[in-house]
Every structure is written in C-alpha cells, then in structure tokens.
Tab-separated table of N, CA and C and ligand atoms in Angstrom:
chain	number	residue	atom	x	y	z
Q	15	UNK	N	54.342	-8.198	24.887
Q	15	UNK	CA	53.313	-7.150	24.983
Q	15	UNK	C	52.126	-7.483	24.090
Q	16	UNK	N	52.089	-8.177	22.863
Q	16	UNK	CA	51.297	-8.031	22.219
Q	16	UNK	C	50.676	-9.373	22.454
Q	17	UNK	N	51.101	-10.476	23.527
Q	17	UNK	CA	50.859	-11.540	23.315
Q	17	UNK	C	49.993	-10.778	24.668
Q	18	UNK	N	50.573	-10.229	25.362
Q	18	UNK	CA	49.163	-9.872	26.382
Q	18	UNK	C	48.268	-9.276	26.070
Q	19	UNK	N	47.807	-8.429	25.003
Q	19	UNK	CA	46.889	-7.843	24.466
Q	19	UNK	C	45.900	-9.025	23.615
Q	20	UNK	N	46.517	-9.812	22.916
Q	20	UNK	CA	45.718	-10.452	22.404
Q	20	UNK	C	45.319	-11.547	23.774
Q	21	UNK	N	45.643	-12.055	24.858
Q	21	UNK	CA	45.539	-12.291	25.694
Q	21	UNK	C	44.299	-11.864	26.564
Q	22	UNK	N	44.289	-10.615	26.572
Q	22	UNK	CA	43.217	-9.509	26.756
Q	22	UNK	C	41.873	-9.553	26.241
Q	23	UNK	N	42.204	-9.515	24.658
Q	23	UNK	CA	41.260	-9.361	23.695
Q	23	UNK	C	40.575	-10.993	24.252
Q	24	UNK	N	41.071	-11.802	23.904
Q	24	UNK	CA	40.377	-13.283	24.290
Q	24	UNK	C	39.751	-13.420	25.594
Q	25	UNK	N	39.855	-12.920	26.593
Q	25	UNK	CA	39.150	-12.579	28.100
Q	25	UNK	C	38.354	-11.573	27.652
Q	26	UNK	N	38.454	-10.627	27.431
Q	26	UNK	CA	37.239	-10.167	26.523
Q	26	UNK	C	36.021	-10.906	25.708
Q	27	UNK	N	36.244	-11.330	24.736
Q	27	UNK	CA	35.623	-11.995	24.339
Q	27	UNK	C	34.752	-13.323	25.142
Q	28	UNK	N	35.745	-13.517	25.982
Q	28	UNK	CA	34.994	-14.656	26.825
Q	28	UNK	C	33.877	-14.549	27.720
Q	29	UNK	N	34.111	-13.325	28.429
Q	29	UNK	CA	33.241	-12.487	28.813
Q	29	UNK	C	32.045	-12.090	28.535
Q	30	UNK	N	32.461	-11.183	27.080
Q	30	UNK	CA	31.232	-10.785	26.607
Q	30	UNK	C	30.346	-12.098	26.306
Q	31	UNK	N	30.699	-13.071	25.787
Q	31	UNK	CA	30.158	-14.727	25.572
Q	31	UNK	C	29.228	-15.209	26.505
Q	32	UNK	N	29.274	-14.755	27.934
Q	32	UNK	CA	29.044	-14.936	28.681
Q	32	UNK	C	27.822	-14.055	29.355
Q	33	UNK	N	28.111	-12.850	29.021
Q	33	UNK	CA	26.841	-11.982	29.290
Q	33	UNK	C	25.485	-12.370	29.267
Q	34	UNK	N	24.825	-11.581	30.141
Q	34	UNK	CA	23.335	-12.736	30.075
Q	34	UNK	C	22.731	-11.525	28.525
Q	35	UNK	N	22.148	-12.604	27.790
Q	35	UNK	CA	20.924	-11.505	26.797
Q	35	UNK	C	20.487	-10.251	27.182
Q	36	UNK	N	20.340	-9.539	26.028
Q	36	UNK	CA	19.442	-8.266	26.960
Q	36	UNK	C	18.063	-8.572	27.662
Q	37	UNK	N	18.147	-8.216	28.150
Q	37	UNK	CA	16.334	-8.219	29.234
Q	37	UNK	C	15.360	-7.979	28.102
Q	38	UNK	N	14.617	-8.929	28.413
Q	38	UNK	CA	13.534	-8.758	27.961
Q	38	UNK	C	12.602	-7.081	27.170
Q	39	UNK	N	12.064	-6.763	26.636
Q	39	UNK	CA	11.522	-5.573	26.902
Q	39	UNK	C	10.203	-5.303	27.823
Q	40	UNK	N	9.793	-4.070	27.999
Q	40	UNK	CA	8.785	-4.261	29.367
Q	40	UNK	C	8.627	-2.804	29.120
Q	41	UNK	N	7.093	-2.847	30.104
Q	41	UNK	CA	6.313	-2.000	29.623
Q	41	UNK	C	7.178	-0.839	30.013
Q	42	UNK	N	6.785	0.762	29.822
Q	42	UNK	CA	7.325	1.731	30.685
Q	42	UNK	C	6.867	1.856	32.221
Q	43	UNK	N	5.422	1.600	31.659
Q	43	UNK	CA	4.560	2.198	33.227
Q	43	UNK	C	4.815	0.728	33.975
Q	44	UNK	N	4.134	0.002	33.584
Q	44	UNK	CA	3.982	-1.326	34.216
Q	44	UNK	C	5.209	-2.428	34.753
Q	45	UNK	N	5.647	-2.246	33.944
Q	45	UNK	CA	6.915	-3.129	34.187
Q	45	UNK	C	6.518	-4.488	33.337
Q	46	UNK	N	5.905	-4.867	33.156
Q	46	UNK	CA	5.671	-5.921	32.701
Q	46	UNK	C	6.083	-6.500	30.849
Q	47	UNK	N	6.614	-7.588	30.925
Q	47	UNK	CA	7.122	-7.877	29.739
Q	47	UNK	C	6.134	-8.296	28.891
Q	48	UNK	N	6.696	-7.140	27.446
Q	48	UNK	CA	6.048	-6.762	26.503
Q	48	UNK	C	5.945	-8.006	25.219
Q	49	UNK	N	4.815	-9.233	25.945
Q	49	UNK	CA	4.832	-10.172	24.895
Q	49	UNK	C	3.448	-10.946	25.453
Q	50	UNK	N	2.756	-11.349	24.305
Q	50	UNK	CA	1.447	-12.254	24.570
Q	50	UNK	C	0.815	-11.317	25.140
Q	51	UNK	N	-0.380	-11.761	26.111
Q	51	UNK	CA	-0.954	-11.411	26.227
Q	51	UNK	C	-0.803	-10.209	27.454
Q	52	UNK	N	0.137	-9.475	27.874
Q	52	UNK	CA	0.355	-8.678	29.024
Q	52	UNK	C	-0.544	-7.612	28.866
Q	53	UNK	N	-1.003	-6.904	28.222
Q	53	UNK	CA	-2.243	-6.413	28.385
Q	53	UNK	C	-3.630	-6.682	28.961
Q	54	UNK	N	-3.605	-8.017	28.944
Q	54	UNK	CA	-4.501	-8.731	29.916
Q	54	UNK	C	-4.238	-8.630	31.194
Q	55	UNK	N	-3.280	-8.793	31.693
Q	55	UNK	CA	-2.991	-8.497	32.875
Q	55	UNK	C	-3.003	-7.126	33.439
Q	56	UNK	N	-2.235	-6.371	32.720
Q	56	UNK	CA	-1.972	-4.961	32.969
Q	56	UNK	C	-4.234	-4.575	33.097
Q	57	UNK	N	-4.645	-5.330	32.433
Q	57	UNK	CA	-6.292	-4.632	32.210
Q	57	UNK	C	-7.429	-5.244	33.869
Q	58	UNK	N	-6.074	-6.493	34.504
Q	58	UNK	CA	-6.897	-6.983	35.335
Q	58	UNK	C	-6.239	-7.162	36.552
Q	59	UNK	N	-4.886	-6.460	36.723
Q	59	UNK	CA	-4.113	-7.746	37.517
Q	59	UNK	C	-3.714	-5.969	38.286
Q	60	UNK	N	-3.648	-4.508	37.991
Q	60	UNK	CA	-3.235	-3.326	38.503
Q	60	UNK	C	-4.088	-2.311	38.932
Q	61	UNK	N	-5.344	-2.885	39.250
Q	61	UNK	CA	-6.267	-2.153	39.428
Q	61	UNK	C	-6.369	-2.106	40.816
Q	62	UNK	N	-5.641	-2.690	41.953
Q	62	UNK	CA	-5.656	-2.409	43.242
Q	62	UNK	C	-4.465	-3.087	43.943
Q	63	UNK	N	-3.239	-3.154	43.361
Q	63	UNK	CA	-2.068	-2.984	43.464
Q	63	UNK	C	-1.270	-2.423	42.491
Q	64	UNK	N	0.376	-2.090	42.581
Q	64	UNK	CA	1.186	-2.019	41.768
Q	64	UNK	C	1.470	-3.579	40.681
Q	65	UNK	N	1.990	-3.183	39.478
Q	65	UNK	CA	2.240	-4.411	39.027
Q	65	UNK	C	3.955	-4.593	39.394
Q	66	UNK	N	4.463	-4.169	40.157
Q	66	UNK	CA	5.223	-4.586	40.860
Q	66	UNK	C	5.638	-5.819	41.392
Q	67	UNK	N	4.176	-5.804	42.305
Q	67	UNK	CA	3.830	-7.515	43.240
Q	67	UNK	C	3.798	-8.695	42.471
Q	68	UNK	N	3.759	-8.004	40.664
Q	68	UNK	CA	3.588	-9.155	40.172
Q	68	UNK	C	5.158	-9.486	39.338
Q	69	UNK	N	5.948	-8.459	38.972
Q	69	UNK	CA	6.930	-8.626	38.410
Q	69	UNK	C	8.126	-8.977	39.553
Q	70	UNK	N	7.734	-8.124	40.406
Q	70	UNK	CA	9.073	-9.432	41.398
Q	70	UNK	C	8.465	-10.443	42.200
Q	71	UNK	N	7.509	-11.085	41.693
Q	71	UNK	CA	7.120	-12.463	42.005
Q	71	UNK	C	7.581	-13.495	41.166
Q	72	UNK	N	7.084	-15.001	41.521
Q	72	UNK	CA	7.803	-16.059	40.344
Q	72	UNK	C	6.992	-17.260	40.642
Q	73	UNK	N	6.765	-17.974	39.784
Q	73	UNK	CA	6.308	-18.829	39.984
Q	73	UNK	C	5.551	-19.915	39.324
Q	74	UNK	N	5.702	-21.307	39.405
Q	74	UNK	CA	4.676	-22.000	38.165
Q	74	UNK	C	3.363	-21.370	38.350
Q	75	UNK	N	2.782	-22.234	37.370
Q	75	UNK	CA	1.295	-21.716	37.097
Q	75	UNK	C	0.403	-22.263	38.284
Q	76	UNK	N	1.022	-23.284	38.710
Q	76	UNK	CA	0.061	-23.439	39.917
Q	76	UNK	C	0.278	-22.480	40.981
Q	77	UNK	N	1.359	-21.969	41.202
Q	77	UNK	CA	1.225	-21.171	42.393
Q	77	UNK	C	0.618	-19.712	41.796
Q	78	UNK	N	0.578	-19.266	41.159
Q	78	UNK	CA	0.173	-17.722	40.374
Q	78	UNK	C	-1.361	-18.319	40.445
Q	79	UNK	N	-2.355	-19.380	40.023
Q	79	UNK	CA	-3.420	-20.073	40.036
Q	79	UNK	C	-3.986	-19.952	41.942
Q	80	UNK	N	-2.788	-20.583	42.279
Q	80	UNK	CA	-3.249	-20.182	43.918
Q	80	UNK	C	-3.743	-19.041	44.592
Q	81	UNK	N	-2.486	-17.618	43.747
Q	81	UNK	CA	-2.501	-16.432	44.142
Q	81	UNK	C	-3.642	-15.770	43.749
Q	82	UNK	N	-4.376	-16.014	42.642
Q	82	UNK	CA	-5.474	-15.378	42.458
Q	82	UNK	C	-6.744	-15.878	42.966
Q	83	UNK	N	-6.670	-17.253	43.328
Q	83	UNK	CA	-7.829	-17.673	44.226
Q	83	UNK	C	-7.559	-17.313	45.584
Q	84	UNK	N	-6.611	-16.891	45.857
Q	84	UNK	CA	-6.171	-15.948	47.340
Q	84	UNK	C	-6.747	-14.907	47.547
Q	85	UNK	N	-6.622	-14.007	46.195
Q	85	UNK	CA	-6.910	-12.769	46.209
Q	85	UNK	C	-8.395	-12.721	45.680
Q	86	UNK	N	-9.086	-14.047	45.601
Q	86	UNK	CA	-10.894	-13.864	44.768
Q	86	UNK	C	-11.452	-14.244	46.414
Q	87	UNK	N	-10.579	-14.855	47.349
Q	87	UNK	CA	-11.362	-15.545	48.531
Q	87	UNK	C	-11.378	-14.168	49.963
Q	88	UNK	N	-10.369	-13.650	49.881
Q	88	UNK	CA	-9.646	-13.075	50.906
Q	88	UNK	C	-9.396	-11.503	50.225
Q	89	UNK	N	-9.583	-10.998	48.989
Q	89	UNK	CA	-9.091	-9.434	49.152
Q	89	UNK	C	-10.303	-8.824	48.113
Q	90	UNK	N	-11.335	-9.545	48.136
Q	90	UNK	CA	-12.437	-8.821	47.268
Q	90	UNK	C	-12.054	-8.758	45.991
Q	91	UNK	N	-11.268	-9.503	44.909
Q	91	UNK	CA	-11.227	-9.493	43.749
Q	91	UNK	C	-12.227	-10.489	43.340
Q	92	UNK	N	-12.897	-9.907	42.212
Q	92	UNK	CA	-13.548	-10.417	41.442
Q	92	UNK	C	-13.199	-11.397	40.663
Q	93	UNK	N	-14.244	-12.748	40.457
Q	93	UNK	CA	-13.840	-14.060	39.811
Q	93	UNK	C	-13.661	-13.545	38.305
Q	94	UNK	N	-12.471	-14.227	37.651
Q	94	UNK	CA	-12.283	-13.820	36.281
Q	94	UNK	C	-12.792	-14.718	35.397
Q	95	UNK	N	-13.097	-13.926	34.190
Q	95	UNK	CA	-13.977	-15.199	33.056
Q	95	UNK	C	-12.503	-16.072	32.901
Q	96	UNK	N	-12.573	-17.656	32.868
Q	96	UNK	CA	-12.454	-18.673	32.775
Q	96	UNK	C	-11.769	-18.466	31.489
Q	97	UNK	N	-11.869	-17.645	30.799
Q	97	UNK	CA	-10.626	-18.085	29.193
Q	97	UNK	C	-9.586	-16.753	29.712
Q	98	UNK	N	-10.193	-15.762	30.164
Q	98	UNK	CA	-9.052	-14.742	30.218
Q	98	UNK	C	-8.306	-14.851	31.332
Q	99	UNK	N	-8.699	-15.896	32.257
Q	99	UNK	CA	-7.372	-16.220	33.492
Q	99	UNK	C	-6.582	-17.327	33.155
Q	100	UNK	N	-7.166	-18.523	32.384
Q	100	UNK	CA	-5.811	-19.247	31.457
Q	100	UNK	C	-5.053	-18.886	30.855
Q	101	UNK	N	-5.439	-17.316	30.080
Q	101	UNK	CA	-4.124	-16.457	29.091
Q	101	UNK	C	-3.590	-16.052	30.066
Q	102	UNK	N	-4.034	-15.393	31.541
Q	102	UNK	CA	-3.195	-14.837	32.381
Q	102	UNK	C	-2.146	-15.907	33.241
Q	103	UNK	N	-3.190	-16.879	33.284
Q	103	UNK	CA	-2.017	-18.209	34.103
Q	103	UNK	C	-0.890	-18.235	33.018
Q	104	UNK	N	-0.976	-18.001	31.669
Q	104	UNK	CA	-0.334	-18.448	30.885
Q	104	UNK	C	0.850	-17.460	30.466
Q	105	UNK	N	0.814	-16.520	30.425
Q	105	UNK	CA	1.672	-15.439	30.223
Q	105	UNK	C	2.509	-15.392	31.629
Q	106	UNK	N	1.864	-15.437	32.888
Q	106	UNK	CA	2.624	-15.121	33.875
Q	106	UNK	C	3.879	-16.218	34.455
Q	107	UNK	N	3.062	-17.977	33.933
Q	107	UNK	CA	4.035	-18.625	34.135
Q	107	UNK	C	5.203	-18.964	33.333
Q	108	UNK	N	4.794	-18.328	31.881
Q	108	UNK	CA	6.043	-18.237	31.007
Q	108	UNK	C	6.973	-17.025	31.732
Q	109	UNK	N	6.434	-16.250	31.762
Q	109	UNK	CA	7.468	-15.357	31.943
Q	109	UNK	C	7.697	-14.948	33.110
Q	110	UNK	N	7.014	-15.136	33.987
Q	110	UNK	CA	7.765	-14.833	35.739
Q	110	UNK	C	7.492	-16.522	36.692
Q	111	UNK	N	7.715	-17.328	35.773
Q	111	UNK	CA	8.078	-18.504	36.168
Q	111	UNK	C	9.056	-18.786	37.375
Q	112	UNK	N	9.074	-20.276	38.075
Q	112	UNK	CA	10.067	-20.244	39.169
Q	112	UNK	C	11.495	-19.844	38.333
Q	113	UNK	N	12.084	-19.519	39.254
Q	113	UNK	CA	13.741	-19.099	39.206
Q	113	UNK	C	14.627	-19.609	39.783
Q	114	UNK	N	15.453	-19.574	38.915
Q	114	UNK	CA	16.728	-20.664	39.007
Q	114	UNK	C	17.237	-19.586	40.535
Q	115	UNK	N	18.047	-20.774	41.226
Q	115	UNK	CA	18.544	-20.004	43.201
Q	115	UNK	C	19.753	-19.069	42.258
Q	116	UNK	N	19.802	-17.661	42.936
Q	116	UNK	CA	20.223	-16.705	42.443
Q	116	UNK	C	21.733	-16.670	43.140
Q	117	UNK	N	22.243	-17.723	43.860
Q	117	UNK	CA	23.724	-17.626	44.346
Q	117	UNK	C	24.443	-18.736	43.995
Q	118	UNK	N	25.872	-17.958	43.875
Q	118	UNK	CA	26.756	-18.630	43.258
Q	118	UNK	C	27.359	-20.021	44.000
Q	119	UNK	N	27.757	-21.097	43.243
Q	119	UNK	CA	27.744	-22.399	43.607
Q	119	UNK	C	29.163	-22.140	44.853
Q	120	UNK	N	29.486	-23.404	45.792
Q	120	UNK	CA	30.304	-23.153	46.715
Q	120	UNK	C	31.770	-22.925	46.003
Q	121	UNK	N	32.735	-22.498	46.550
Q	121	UNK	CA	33.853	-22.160	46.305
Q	121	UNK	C	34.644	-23.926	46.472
Q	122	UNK	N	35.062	-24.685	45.436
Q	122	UNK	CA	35.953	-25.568	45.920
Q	122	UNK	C	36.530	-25.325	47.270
Q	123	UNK	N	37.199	-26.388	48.143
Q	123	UNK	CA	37.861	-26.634	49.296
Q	123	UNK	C	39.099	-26.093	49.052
Q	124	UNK	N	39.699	-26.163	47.789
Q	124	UNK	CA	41.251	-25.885	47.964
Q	124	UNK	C	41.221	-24.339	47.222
Q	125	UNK	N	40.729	-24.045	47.492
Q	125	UNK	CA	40.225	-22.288	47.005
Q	125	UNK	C	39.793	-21.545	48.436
Q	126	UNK	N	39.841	-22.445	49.527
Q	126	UNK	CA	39.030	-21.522	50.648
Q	126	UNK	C	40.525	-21.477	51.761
Q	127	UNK	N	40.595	-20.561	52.352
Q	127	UNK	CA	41.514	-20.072	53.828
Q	127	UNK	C	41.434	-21.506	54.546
Q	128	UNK	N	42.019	-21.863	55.076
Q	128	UNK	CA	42.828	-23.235	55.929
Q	128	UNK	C	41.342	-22.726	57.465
Q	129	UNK	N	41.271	-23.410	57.541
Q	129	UNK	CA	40.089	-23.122	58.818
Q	129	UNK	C	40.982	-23.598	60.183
Q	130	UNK	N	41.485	-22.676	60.805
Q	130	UNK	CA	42.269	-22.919	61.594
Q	130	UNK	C	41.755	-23.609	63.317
Q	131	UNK	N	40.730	-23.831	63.135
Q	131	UNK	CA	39.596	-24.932	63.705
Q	131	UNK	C	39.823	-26.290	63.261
Q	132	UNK	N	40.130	-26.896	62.300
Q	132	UNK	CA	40.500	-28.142	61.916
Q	132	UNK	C	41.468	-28.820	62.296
Q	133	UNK	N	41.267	-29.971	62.441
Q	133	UNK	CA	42.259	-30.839	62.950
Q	133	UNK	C	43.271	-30.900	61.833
Q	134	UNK	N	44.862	-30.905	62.183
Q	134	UNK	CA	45.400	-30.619	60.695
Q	134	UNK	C	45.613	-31.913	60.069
X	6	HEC	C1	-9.515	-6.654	44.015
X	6	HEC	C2	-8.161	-6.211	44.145
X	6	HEC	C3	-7.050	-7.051	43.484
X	6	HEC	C4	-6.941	-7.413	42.170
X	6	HEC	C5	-7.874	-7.090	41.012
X	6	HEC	C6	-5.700	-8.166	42.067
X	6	HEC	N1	-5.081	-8.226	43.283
X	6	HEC	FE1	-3.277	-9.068	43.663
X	6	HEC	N2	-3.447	-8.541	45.627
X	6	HEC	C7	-4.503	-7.815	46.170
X	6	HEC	C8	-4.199	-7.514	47.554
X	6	HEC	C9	-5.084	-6.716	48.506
X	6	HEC	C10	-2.929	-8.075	47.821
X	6	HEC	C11	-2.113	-8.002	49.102
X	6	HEC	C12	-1.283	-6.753	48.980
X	6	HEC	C13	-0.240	-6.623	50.027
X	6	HEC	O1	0.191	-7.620	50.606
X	6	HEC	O2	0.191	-5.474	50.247
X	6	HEC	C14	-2.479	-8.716	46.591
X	6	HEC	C15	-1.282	-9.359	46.441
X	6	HEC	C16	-0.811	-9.897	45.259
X	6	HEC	C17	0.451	-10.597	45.113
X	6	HEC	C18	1.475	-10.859	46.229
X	6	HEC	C19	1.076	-12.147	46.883
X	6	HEC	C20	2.082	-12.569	47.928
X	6	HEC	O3	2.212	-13.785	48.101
X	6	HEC	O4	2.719	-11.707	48.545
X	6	HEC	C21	0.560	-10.978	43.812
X	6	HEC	C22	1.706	-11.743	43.177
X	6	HEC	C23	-0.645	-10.522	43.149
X	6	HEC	N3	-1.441	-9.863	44.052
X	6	HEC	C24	-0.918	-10.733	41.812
X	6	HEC	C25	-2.085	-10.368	41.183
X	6	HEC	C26	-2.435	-10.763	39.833
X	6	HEC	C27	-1.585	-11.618	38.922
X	6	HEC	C28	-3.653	-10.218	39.592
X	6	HEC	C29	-4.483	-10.379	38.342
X	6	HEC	C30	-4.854	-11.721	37.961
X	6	HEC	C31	-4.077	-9.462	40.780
X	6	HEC	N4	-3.094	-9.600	41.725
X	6	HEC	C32	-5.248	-8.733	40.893
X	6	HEC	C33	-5.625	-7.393	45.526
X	6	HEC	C34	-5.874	-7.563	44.178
C-alpha cells in the first residue's frame, strides 16, 4: 500500500514536471502579452479590428511584415513611421512567432489495433 502511494506521489511529480509554465501574462482588454513594447501595438494595430486577429495569429517577422503591407495596400491602413513598425515587427515575432505543429507525434506500430486489412 504504501509502496503504491509513494508510487503515486512520483507520477505526480512527474507530471507536474511536465506542465507547460504559466502563460504568459496579457492584457485584460486586449489580450495581448504584457511585455516590450505591446502598447505599441495595442496604440496601432486595434483601431479597426479586434486584437484578437492578432493574438491567434503566428508568425516570423517576415510574414507579420507581409501582413501589414497587406493591410497598408488593400484595407486603408495607414503607412507606419519606420522605427515604430520595427518595435512592432519586433514584439510580435517574439511573441506570436511560428508555432511548433500542435499534434501529438504518431502512436508506435506495436501500440496500434492489428489492421485487419493487412496481409498477416
Ligand atoms: C486601417 C485599418 C487596420 C489597421 C490599423 C490594422 N489592420 Fe489588421 N486588418 C485590417 C482588415 C480590414 C483586416 C481583414 C479583417 C478580416 O478579415 O475580417 C485585417 C486583418 C488582420 C490580420 C489577419 C490577416 C489574415 O491573414 O487573416 C492580422 C493578423 C492583422 N490584421 C494584424 C494587424 C496588425 C499587427 C496591425 C498593426 C500593425 C493591424 N492589423 C492594423 C485592417 C487594419
């Protein structure tokens, strides 16, 4: 009994080991994570969307670089001064950078149901 408890306790622990960090912190209203320069953004980037579009987006700096020459060519945003869109390229690709593929790796072969389609 007690060898299963401490048994327990150690899967526990392994676990918790394992937990991802706490999240980041982030704004209330905005969503946006509360570091560098996000006020810059929040001052330029929510004025005719949610910052939503921008927190479940991802991406290097070249593609976030793309997105705003998307949105200066094609949705009437205004060209930004030249030092305050490098802090914004810069904050956004630190922190809503590409992302690691969000599904879990395949299941080994000898872990899966016999595929009764196979030649045996
Ligand atoms: C002048 C208005 C305007 C401003 C300012 C603006 N956007 Fe946008 N943005 C748009 C419009 C319009 C869309 C398209 C919305 C939709 O698809 O519903 C859009 C879409 C987006 C998207 C989604 C693109 C996609 O591929 O789906 C992202 C990300 C984005 N904006 C980020 C930003 C960032 C970052 C800033 C600040 C640098 C910003 N926006 C400032 C008008 C603007």
């Amino acid at each position: 009994m007690q060898l299963l408890r401490l048994a327990g306790l150690v899967l526990a622990l392994a676990l918790l080991a394992q937990a991802p960090r706490a999240a980041e912190e982030t704004d209330r209203v905005t969503g946006l994570t509360l570091e560098g320069d996000w006020q810059l953004v929040q001052a330029n980037c929510t004025e005719c969307h949610s910052a939503l579009l921008i927190t479940q987006n991802s991406g290097d700096r070249n593609v976030w670089q793309s997105r705003i020459v998307w949105m200066e060519e094609t949705q009437g945003m205004d060209e930004l001064d030249a030092e305050v869109e490098e802090r914004i390229l810069d904050y956004l690709a630190e922190h809503y950078g590409p992302r690691q593929a969000a599904r879990r790796a395949p299941l080994a072969a000898h872990l899966l149901p016999q595929n009764p389609y196979s030649d045996p």
